[in-house]
PDB file of C-alpha atoms in Angstrom:
ATOM      1  CA  MET A   1       3.046 -69.284 108.559  1.00 47.00           C
ATOM      2  CA  PRO A   2       3.594 -65.337 110.769  1.00 58.00           C
ATOM      3  CA  THR A   3       7.013 -65.680 108.756  1.00 65.00           C
ATOM      4  CA  ALA A   4       5.776 -66.221 105.753  1.00 68.00           C
ATOM      5  CA  THR A   5       3.150 -63.520 106.115  1.00 84.00           C
ATOM      6  CA  ALA A   6       5.483 -60.702 107.222  1.00 84.00           C
ATOM      7  CA  ALA A   7       7.107 -61.963 104.182  1.00 87.00           C
ATOM      8  CA  LEU A   8       4.111 -61.598 101.987  1.00 87.00           C
ATOM      9  CA  MET A   9       3.711 -58.293 103.627  1.00 86.00           C
ATOM     10  CA  GLN A  10       6.222 -56.607 103.274  1.00 88.00           C
ATOM     11  CA  LYS A  11       7.099 -57.753 100.111  1.00 88.00           C
ATOM     12  CA  HIS A  12       3.851 -55.299  99.093  1.00 88.00           C
ATOM     13  CA  ARG A  13       5.021 -52.877 100.905  1.00 84.00           C
ATOM     14  CA  GLU A  14       7.937 -52.496  99.080  1.00 89.00           C
ATOM     15  CA  ARG A  15       6.304 -52.708  95.575  1.00 90.00           C
ATOM     16  CA  GLU A  16       3.487 -49.742  96.584  1.00 87.00           C
ATOM     17  CA  GLU A  17       6.407 -47.410  98.142  1.00 88.00           C
ATOM     18  CA  ARG A  18       8.210 -47.884  94.302  1.00 89.00           C
ATOM     19  CA  THR A  19       4.841 -47.381  92.465  1.00 88.00           C
ATOM     20  CA  GLY A  20       3.038 -45.014  94.885  1.00 85.00           C
ATOM     21  CA  ILE A  21      -0.034 -46.886  94.476  1.00 86.00           C
ATOM     22  CA  TYR A  22      -1.185 -48.145  97.443  1.00 88.00           C
ATOM     23  CA  THR A  23      -4.240 -50.178  98.755  1.00 89.00           C
ATOM     24  CA  VAL A  24      -7.179 -49.172 101.249  1.00 90.00           C
ATOM     25  CA  GLY A  25      -7.786 -51.697 103.990  1.00 89.00           C
ATOM     26  CA  GLU A  26      -9.992 -49.588 106.173  1.00 92.00           C
ATOM     27  CA  ILE A  27     -11.484 -45.584 107.138  1.00 93.00           C
ATOM     28  CA  LEU A  28     -11.316 -45.809 110.392  1.00 93.00           C
ATOM     29  CA  ASP A  29     -12.483 -41.921 110.907  1.00 93.00           C
ATOM     30  CA  GLU A  30     -13.164 -38.698 109.064  1.00 92.00           C
ATOM     31  CA  LYS A  31     -12.413 -35.315 109.638  1.00 90.00           C
ATOM     32  CA  PHE A  32     -13.661 -31.702 108.093  1.00 87.00           C
ATOM     33  CA  GLU A  33     -11.097 -28.761 107.670  1.00 80.00           C
ATOM     34  CA  ASP A  34     -12.456 -25.004 107.112  1.00 68.00           C
ATOM     35  CA  SER A  35      -9.545 -23.956 105.547  1.00 57.00           C
ATOM     36  CA  GLY A  36      -5.972 -23.621 105.732  1.00 58.00           C
ATOM     37  CA  GLU A  37      -3.543 -25.983 105.979  1.00 55.00           C
ATOM     38  CA  PHE A  38      -3.622 -29.279 107.393  1.00 53.00           C
ATOM     39  CA  GLU A  39      -0.451 -31.631 108.272  1.00 55.00           C
ATOM     40  CA  GLY A  40       1.576 -29.865 105.949  1.00 59.00           C
ATOM     41  CA  LEU A  41      -1.450 -30.150 102.826  1.00 57.00           C
ATOM     42  CA  PRO A  42      -1.911 -27.705 100.579  1.00 56.00           C
ATOM     43  CA  ALA A  43      -4.912 -25.118 101.210  1.00 54.00           C
ATOM     44  CA  SER A  44      -7.647 -25.723  98.680  1.00 53.00           C
ATOM     45  CA  ASN A  45     -11.246 -24.715  99.440  1.00 54.00           C
ATOM     46  CA  SER A  46     -12.616 -27.290  97.227  1.00 54.00           C
ATOM     47  CA  ILE A  47     -11.003 -30.031 100.014  1.00 51.00           C
ATOM     48  CA  ASN A  48     -12.495 -30.486 103.333  1.00 75.00           C
ATOM     49  CA  LEU A  49     -13.294 -33.976 104.007  1.00 88.00           C
ATOM     50  CA  TYR A  50      -9.577 -36.085 105.348  1.00 90.00           C
ATOM     51  CA  TYR A  51     -10.449 -39.709 106.839  1.00 91.00           C
ATOM     52  CA  LEU A  52      -7.922 -41.844 108.477  1.00 93.00           C
ATOM     53  CA  VAL A  53      -6.788 -44.890 106.664  1.00 93.00           C
ATOM     54  CA  HIS A  54      -5.665 -47.753 107.369  1.00 92.00           C
ATOM     55  CA  TRP A  55      -2.952 -49.180 104.533  1.00 92.00           C
ATOM     56  CA  LYS A  56      -3.620 -52.744 103.810  1.00 88.00           C
ATOM     57  CA  TRP A  57      -0.070 -54.305 104.438  1.00 87.00           C
ATOM     58  CA  PHE A  58       1.019 -51.714 106.755  1.00 90.00           C
ATOM     59  CA  PRO A  59       1.067 -51.603 110.584  1.00 90.00           C
ATOM     60  CA  HIS A  60      -1.565 -49.068 112.261  1.00 90.00           C
ATOM     61  CA  SER A  61       1.398 -46.858 112.538  1.00 91.00           C
ATOM     62  CA  GLU A  62       1.312 -45.822 109.375  1.00 90.00           C
ATOM     63  CA  ASP A  63      -2.587 -44.979 109.361  1.00 91.00           C
ATOM     64  CA  SER A  64      -2.455 -41.692 107.823  1.00 91.00           C
ATOM     65  CA  TRP A  65      -5.205 -38.779 107.762  1.00 91.00           C
ATOM     66  CA  GLU A  66      -5.592 -38.110 103.552  1.00 89.00           C
ATOM     67  CA  PRO A  67      -7.772 -36.158 101.626  1.00 88.00           C
ATOM     68  CA  GLN A  68     -11.057 -36.836 100.410  1.00 86.00           C
ATOM     69  CA  GLU A  69      -9.438 -36.736  96.691  1.00 86.00           C
ATOM     70  CA  ASN A  70      -6.925 -39.264  97.137  1.00 87.00           C
ATOM     71  CA  LEU A  71      -9.735 -42.110  97.752  1.00 87.00           C
ATOM     72  CA  GLN A  72     -12.017 -41.253  95.120  1.00 85.00           C
ATOM     73  CA  SER A  73     -11.033 -44.809  93.480  1.00 86.00           C
ATOM     74  CA  SER A  74     -11.312 -46.689  96.689  1.00 87.00           C
ATOM     75  CA  LYS A  75     -15.707 -47.140  96.819  1.00 89.00           C
ATOM     76  CA  LYS A  76     -15.495 -49.995  98.692  1.00 91.00           C
ATOM     77  CA  ALA A  77     -13.322 -48.399 101.628  1.00 91.00           C
ATOM     78  CA  LEU A  78     -15.830 -45.648 101.046  1.00 92.00           C
ATOM     79  CA  ALA A  79     -19.320 -47.443 101.139  1.00 93.00           C
ATOM     80  CA  VAL A  80     -18.115 -50.031 104.022  1.00 94.00           C
ATOM     81  CA  TRP A  81     -17.070 -46.197 106.163  1.00 93.00           C
ATOM     82  CA  ALA A  82     -20.603 -45.525 105.528  1.00 92.00           C
ATOM     83  CA  GLU A  83     -22.243 -48.356 106.434  1.00 92.00           C
ATOM     84  CA  LYS A  84     -20.804 -48.249 109.760  1.00 91.00           C
ATOM     85  CA  LYS A  85     -21.255 -44.843 110.257  1.00 90.00           C
ATOM     86  CA  LEU A  86     -25.083 -45.004 109.607  1.00 91.00           C
ATOM     87  CA  SER A  87     -25.016 -48.011 111.878  1.00 90.00           C
ATOM     88  CA  SER A  88     -22.592 -45.942 114.972  1.00 86.00           C
ATOM     89  CA  GLN A  89     -25.602 -43.198 114.868  1.00 83.00           C
ATOM     90  CA  LYS A  90     -28.586 -45.942 115.519  1.00 76.00           C
ATOM     91  CA  GLY A  91     -26.373 -47.207 118.068  1.00 64.00           C
ATOM     92  CA  PRO A  92     -23.951 -45.420 121.058  1.00 58.00           C
ATOM     93  CA  LYS A  93     -21.123 -44.354 119.494  1.00 54.00           C
ATOM     94  CA  ARG A  94     -17.701 -46.456 119.633  1.00 54.00           C
ATOM     95  CA  SER A  95     -14.923 -44.795 120.088  1.00 50.00           C
ATOM     96  CA  LYS A  96     -12.181 -45.875 117.050  1.00 51.00           C
ATOM     97  CA  LYS A  97      -9.313 -47.932 117.172  1.00 50.00           C
ATOM     98  CA  SER A  98      -6.989 -44.876 116.603  1.00 44.00           C
ATOM     99  CA  ALA A  99      -7.867 -41.809 116.438  1.00 43.00           C
ATOM    100  CA  SER A 100      -4.488 -40.253 116.198  1.00 45.00           C
ATOM    101  CA  PRO A 101      -2.349 -41.447 114.464  1.00 46.00           C
ATOM    102  CA  THR A 102       1.474 -41.184 115.445  1.00 41.00           C
ATOM    103  CA  ARG A 103       3.113 -40.515 111.324  1.00 43.00           C
ATOM    104  CA  SER A 104       1.145 -38.859 109.152  1.00 46.00           C
ATOM    105  CA  VAL A 105       1.988 -39.738 105.322  1.00 48.00           C
ATOM    106  CA  SER A 106       0.435 -37.421 102.000  1.00 51.00           C
ATOM    107  CA  GLY A 107       0.235 -37.642  98.690  1.00 55.00           C
ATOM    108  CA  ARG A 108      -0.568 -41.418  98.600  1.00 60.00           C
ATOM    109  CA  ARG A 109      -2.661 -42.742  96.154  1.00 56.00           C
ATOM    110  CA  ALA A 110      -5.086 -45.811  96.353  1.00 58.00           C
ATOM    111  CA  LEU A 111      -5.370 -48.796  94.277  1.00 54.00           C
ATOM    112  CA  PRO A 112      -9.274 -48.735  93.176  1.00 51.00           C
ATOM    113  CA  ASP A 113     -12.024 -50.986  95.160  1.00 55.00           C
ATOM    114  CA  PHE A 114     -11.547 -55.142  93.188  1.00 52.00           C
ATOM    115  CA  ASP A 115     -15.421 -54.209  93.245  1.00 55.00           C
ATOM    116  CA  ALA A 116     -15.374 -51.369  91.349  1.00 53.00           C
ATOM    117  CA  VAL A 117     -13.100 -52.442  88.726  1.00 50.00           C
ATOM    118  CA  GLU A 118     -15.034 -55.572  88.124  1.00 58.00           C
ATOM    119  CA  GLU A 119     -18.447 -53.061  88.058  1.00 60.00           C
ATOM    120  CA  SER A 120     -17.110 -51.491  84.801  1.00 57.00           C
ATOM    121  CA  ILE A 121     -15.316 -54.278  83.378  1.00 57.00           C
ATOM    122  CA  ALA A 122     -18.574 -55.850  83.234  1.00 59.00           C
ATOM    123  CA  ARG A 123     -19.952 -52.774  81.336  1.00 63.00           C
ATOM    124  CA  ARG A 124     -17.601 -52.607  79.239  1.00 59.00           C
ATOM    125  CA  ALA A 125     -17.259 -56.308  78.240  1.00 57.00           C
ATOM    126  CA  ALA A 126     -22.047 -55.464  77.452  1.00 58.00           C
ATOM    127  CA  THR A 127     -20.570 -52.856  75.007  1.00 55.00           C
ATOM    128  CA  ASN A 128     -18.022 -54.970  73.562  1.00 55.00           C
ATOM    129  CA  ASN A 129     -18.511 -58.224  72.990  1.00 52.00           C
ATOM    130  CA  ARG A 130     -15.054 -58.688  71.298  1.00 50.00           C
ATOM    131  CA  ASP A 131     -12.338 -57.630  74.449  1.00 48.00           C
ATOM    132  CA  GLY A 132     -13.660 -60.492  76.011  1.00 48.00           C
ATOM    133  CA  ASP A 133     -10.955 -62.128  76.094  1.00 52.00           C
ATOM    134  CA  GLU A 134      -8.775 -59.085  78.148  1.00 47.00           C
ATOM    135  CA  LEU A 135     -11.235 -58.363  80.100  1.00 41.00           C
ATOM    136  CA  GLY A 136     -11.850 -61.366  81.686  1.00 50.00           C
ATOM    137  CA  GLU A 137      -7.862 -61.765  82.506  1.00 49.00           C
ATOM    138  CA  ALA A 138      -7.830 -58.420  84.678  1.00 41.00           C
ATOM    139  CA  ALA A 139     -10.949 -59.476  86.248  1.00 41.00           C
ATOM    140  CA  ALA A 140      -9.236 -62.912  87.042  1.00 41.00           C
ATOM    141  CA  GLU A 141      -6.232 -60.574  88.533  1.00 40.00           C
ATOM    142  CA  PRO A 142      -6.822 -60.447  92.229  1.00 37.00           C
ATOM    143  CA  ASP A 143      -6.789 -57.644  94.961  1.00 36.00           C
ATOM    144  CA  PHE A 144      -4.565 -55.085  92.942  1.00 38.00           C
ATOM    145  CA  ALA A 145      -6.704 -55.675  89.732  1.00 33.00           C
ATOM    146  CA  ARG A 146      -4.779 -53.669  87.272  1.00 38.00           C
ATOM    147  CA  ILE A 147      -6.346 -53.250  84.237  1.00 34.00           C
ATOM    148  CA  ALA A 148      -4.050 -53.723  81.171  1.00 38.00           C
ATOM    149  CA  PRO A 149      -4.315 -51.538  78.357  1.00 43.00           C
ATOM    150  CA  ARG A 150      -6.922 -51.764  75.360  1.00 39.00           C
ATOM    151  CA  VAL A 151      -5.056 -53.234  72.594  1.00 45.00           C
ATOM    152  CA  THR A 152      -6.195 -51.130  69.761  1.00 45.00           C
ATOM    153  CA  THR A 153      -6.827 -53.900  66.542  1.00 49.00           C
ATOM    154  CA  PRO A 154      -5.171 -53.183  63.296  1.00 52.00           C
ATOM    155  CA  PRO A 155      -6.594 -51.980  60.060  1.00 48.00           C
ATOM    156  CA  ARG A 156      -7.495 -54.399  57.707  1.00 50.00           C
ATOM    157  CA  THR A 157      -6.155 -54.723  54.698  1.00 48.00           C
ATOM    158  CA  ARG A 158      -7.367 -55.731  50.740  1.00 46.00           C
ATOM    159  CA  THR A 159      -4.677 -56.962  48.442  1.00 46.00           C
ATOM    160  CA  ILE A 160      -5.801 -56.392  44.985  1.00 45.00           C
ATOM    161  CA  ALA A 161      -3.880 -59.660  42.722  1.00 46.00           C
ATOM    162  CA  THR A 162      -2.465 -59.028  39.262  1.00 49.00           C
ATOM    163  CA  SER A 163      -3.956 -61.171  36.464  1.00 49.00           C
ATOM    164  CA  PRO A 164      -1.323 -62.958  34.577  1.00 51.00           C
ATOM    165  CA  PHE A 165      -2.800 -61.621  31.282  1.00 48.00           C
ATOM    166  CA  ALA A 166      -2.236 -58.141  32.625  1.00 47.00           C
ATOM    167  CA  SER A 167       1.522 -58.870  32.922  1.00 51.00           C
ATOM    168  CA  LEU A 168       1.217 -60.367  29.092  1.00 49.00           C
ATOM    169  CA  PHE A 169      -0.349 -57.794  27.644  1.00 46.00           C
ATOM    170  CA  GLY A 170       1.317 -55.420  29.408  1.00 50.00           C
ATOM    171  CA  ARG A 171       5.057 -56.561  27.123  1.00 52.00           C
ATOM    172  CA  PHE A 172       3.423 -55.362  23.700  1.00 47.00           C
ATOM    173  CA  ILE A 173       2.181 -52.486  24.866  1.00 48.00           C
ATOM    174  CA  ASN A 174       5.553 -51.030  27.208  1.00 52.00           C
ATOM    175  CA  VAL A 175       3.167 -51.367  29.894  1.00 46.00           C
ATOM    176  CA  THR A 176       5.228 -52.801  33.619  1.00 49.00           C
ATOM    177  CA  PRO A 177       2.151 -54.112  35.416  1.00 47.00           C
ATOM    178  CA  THR A 178       1.509 -53.543  39.604  1.00 48.00           C
ATOM    179  CA  SER A 179       2.441 -55.865  41.491  1.00 46.00           C
ATOM    180  CA  SER A 180      -0.186 -56.679  44.009  1.00 45.00           C
ATOM    181  CA  THR A 181      -0.288 -54.030  46.770  1.00 45.00           C
ATOM    182  CA  GLU A 182      -2.261 -54.190  50.334  1.00 46.00           C
ATOM    183  CA  VAL A 183      -4.621 -51.221  50.522  1.00 44.00           C
ATOM    184  CA  PRO A 184      -5.696 -50.352  53.907  1.00 48.00           C
ATOM    185  CA  ARG A 185      -9.411 -50.504  53.709  1.00 48.00           C
ATOM    186  CA  ALA A 186     -10.097 -46.823  54.782  1.00 46.00           C
ATOM    187  CA  ALA A 187      -8.093 -45.422  51.798  1.00 45.00           C
ATOM    188  CA  SER A 188     -10.769 -47.891  50.013  1.00 45.00           C
ATOM    189  CA  ARG A 189     -13.357 -46.114  50.520  1.00 50.00           C
ATOM    190  CA  ALA A 190     -12.521 -43.122  49.557  1.00 51.00           C
ATOM    191  CA  ILE A 191     -13.939 -40.954  47.288  1.00 59.00           C
ATOM    192  CA  THR A 192     -12.545 -40.969  44.048  1.00 60.00           C
ATOM    193  CA  PRO A 193     -12.556 -38.130  41.777  1.00 64.00           C
ATOM    194  CA  VAL A 194     -14.173 -38.067  38.589  1.00 63.00           C
ATOM    195  CA  PRO A 195     -11.957 -37.539  35.705  1.00 63.00           C
ATOM    196  CA  GLN A 196     -12.499 -34.167  33.785  1.00 63.00           C
ATOM    197  CA  PRO A 197     -13.475 -35.071  30.151  1.00 57.00           C
ATOM    198  CA  ARG A 198     -10.215 -34.844  27.449  1.00 58.00           C
ATOM    199  CA  TYR A 199     -12.490 -33.064  24.668  1.00 54.00           C
ATOM    200  CA  HIS A 200     -15.066 -30.224  25.600  1.00 51.00           C
ATOM    201  CA  ARG A 201     -17.996 -29.965  23.039  1.00 55.00           C
ATOM    202  CA  LEU A 202     -18.135 -26.717  21.273  1.00 53.00           C
ATOM    203  CA  GLN A 203     -20.871 -24.112  22.212  1.00 55.00           C
ATOM    204  CA  TYR A 204     -22.139 -22.220  18.894  1.00 51.00           C
ATOM    205  CA  ASP A 205     -24.345 -18.829  18.811  1.00 54.00           C
ATOM    206  CA  GLN A 206     -27.335 -19.404  17.573  1.00 55.00           C
ATOM    207  CA  SER A 207     -27.896 -16.234  16.918  1.00 59.00           C
ATOM    208  CA  GLU A 208     -25.013 -15.450  14.522  1.00 56.00           C
ATOM    209  CA  PRO A 209     -25.012 -18.007  11.294  1.00 54.00           C
ATOM    210  CA  VAL A 210     -22.609 -20.885  10.740  1.00 57.00           C
ATOM    211  CA  LEU A 211     -20.844 -20.102   7.852  1.00 63.00           C
ATOM    212  CA  PRO A 212     -19.323 -16.262   6.653  1.00 67.00           C
ATOM    213  CA  GLU A 213     -21.213 -14.905   3.737  1.00 73.00           C
ATOM    214  CA  TRP A 214     -19.787 -14.603   0.347  1.00 73.00           C
ATOM    215  CA  THR A 215     -17.806 -11.633  -0.392  1.00 79.00           C
ATOM    216  CA  VAL A 216     -16.874 -10.787  -4.123  1.00 75.00           C
ATOM    217  CA  GLU A 217     -13.476 -12.016  -3.942  1.00 78.00           C
ATOM    218  CA  ASP A 218     -14.981 -15.221  -3.035  1.00 78.00           C
ATOM    219  CA  TYR A 219     -16.848 -15.382  -6.194  1.00 76.00           C
ATOM    220  CA  LEU A 220     -14.662 -14.255  -8.169  1.00 80.00           C
ATOM    221  CA  GLY A 221     -11.431 -16.739  -7.098  1.00 79.00           C
ATOM    222  CA  TYR A 222     -14.129 -19.125  -8.904  1.00 79.00           C
ATOM    223  CA  ILE A 223     -13.980 -17.620 -12.202  1.00 85.00           C
ATOM    224  CA  PRO A 224     -10.734 -19.700 -13.256  1.00 85.00           C
ATOM    225  CA  LEU A 225     -11.882 -22.840 -11.786  1.00 85.00           C
ATOM    226  CA  THR A 226     -15.479 -22.229 -13.794  1.00 87.00           C
ATOM    227  CA  LEU A 227     -13.366 -21.574 -16.941  1.00 89.00           C
ATOM    228  CA  VAL A 228     -11.272 -24.233 -17.525  1.00 89.00           C
ATOM    229  CA  ALA A 229     -14.581 -26.737 -16.516  1.00 91.00           C
ATOM    230  CA  VAL A 230     -15.984 -25.147 -19.642  1.00 92.00           C
ATOM    231  CA  ILE A 231     -13.496 -25.812 -22.132  1.00 93.00           C
ATOM    232  CA  LEU A 232     -13.099 -29.546 -20.798  1.00 92.00           C
ATOM    233  CA  VAL A 233     -16.612 -29.992 -21.289  1.00 93.00           C
ATOM    234  CA  LEU A 234     -16.601 -28.078 -24.378  1.00 92.00           C
ATOM    235  CA  GLY A 235     -13.692 -30.181 -25.955  1.00 89.00           C
ATOM    236  CA  VAL A 236     -15.061 -32.903 -24.569  1.00 90.00           C
ATOM    237  CA  ILE A 237     -18.217 -32.228 -26.666  1.00 91.00           C
ATOM    238  CA  ASN A 238     -15.902 -31.530 -29.672  1.00 88.00           C
ATOM    239  CA  HIS A 239     -14.681 -34.267 -29.714  1.00 87.00           C
ATOM    240  CA  CYS A 240     -17.417 -36.831 -29.717  1.00 89.00           C
ATOM    241  CA  ALA A 241     -19.004 -34.560 -32.485  1.00 86.00           C
ATOM    242  CA  HIS A 242     -16.005 -35.025 -35.145  1.00 84.00           C
ATOM    243  CA  ASN A 243     -16.040 -38.957 -34.377  1.00 81.00           C
ATOM    244  CA  LEU A 244     -19.888 -39.454 -35.028  1.00 71.00           C
TER     245      LEU A 244
END
C-alpha cells in the first residue's frame, strides 16, 4: 500500500510540474511585506501578503511562500486558514509545523478548490439548463475539477424545398429551378429590402394647361383635310340626287 501511494503521488507531481498548476493542500502561515523584493519575487505595492503553502502531492520540504494573487482560486484553503486564525486568537497560540521552509517555489498557480468549482457549476446550471450534461461531467471529476470548454451549438438551418411543378414550369420559360439550399436562421431573419417600383406616376403641374394652345399654323394644317371631306360629301349627295 505505501508503494502504491508513493507511486500515485509521484504521478500527480509529474503532471503538475508539467502543467504548472498545483493543488493546494493547506495554508500553514502568512506574512506581510511592506515593500521591496521578497525571496526573488518582484517588488509590487499591491502585493504585500504572502502565504506559506503546503502543496498536496509534495512533501513539506517543498513548502513555499506564495503571494496572495497566486491563491485567488483556492477559496476553500483560504477559508480553512481564516477559521484556523480565528480559533487560534481565541485560544493559546500554537507554533506552526514548518515556519521556515527550506526552499521557496515562486510562480506556482494553484488549482481551484473543488467546492468553489462545484458552486460555480451549480450557478451556471441554474441559468442555463441546456448545458446540464456538460456541467454534470465537470462536477463528477475528482479533486482537479477541470471544467471542459463550453461547446458552441451550431446555428440551426432551414431547408427551402423546391416544388416539382416549379421545375416543370421552368422548362417552358427557360428558367433553371433553384435546388434546395440551407439558409442559416440568422440569414432568414434578415430584413429584405423593399423593391423600388419600375414605373413612376407622372406628376402634372395644375397651374399650367395639360393641352397646348392651338396656333394659326395648326388650323391651316387642317384646311386641306376639311376640303377633301366637303368634296366627298357633296359628291355623295350629287350621286344620290341623280339616282332619285
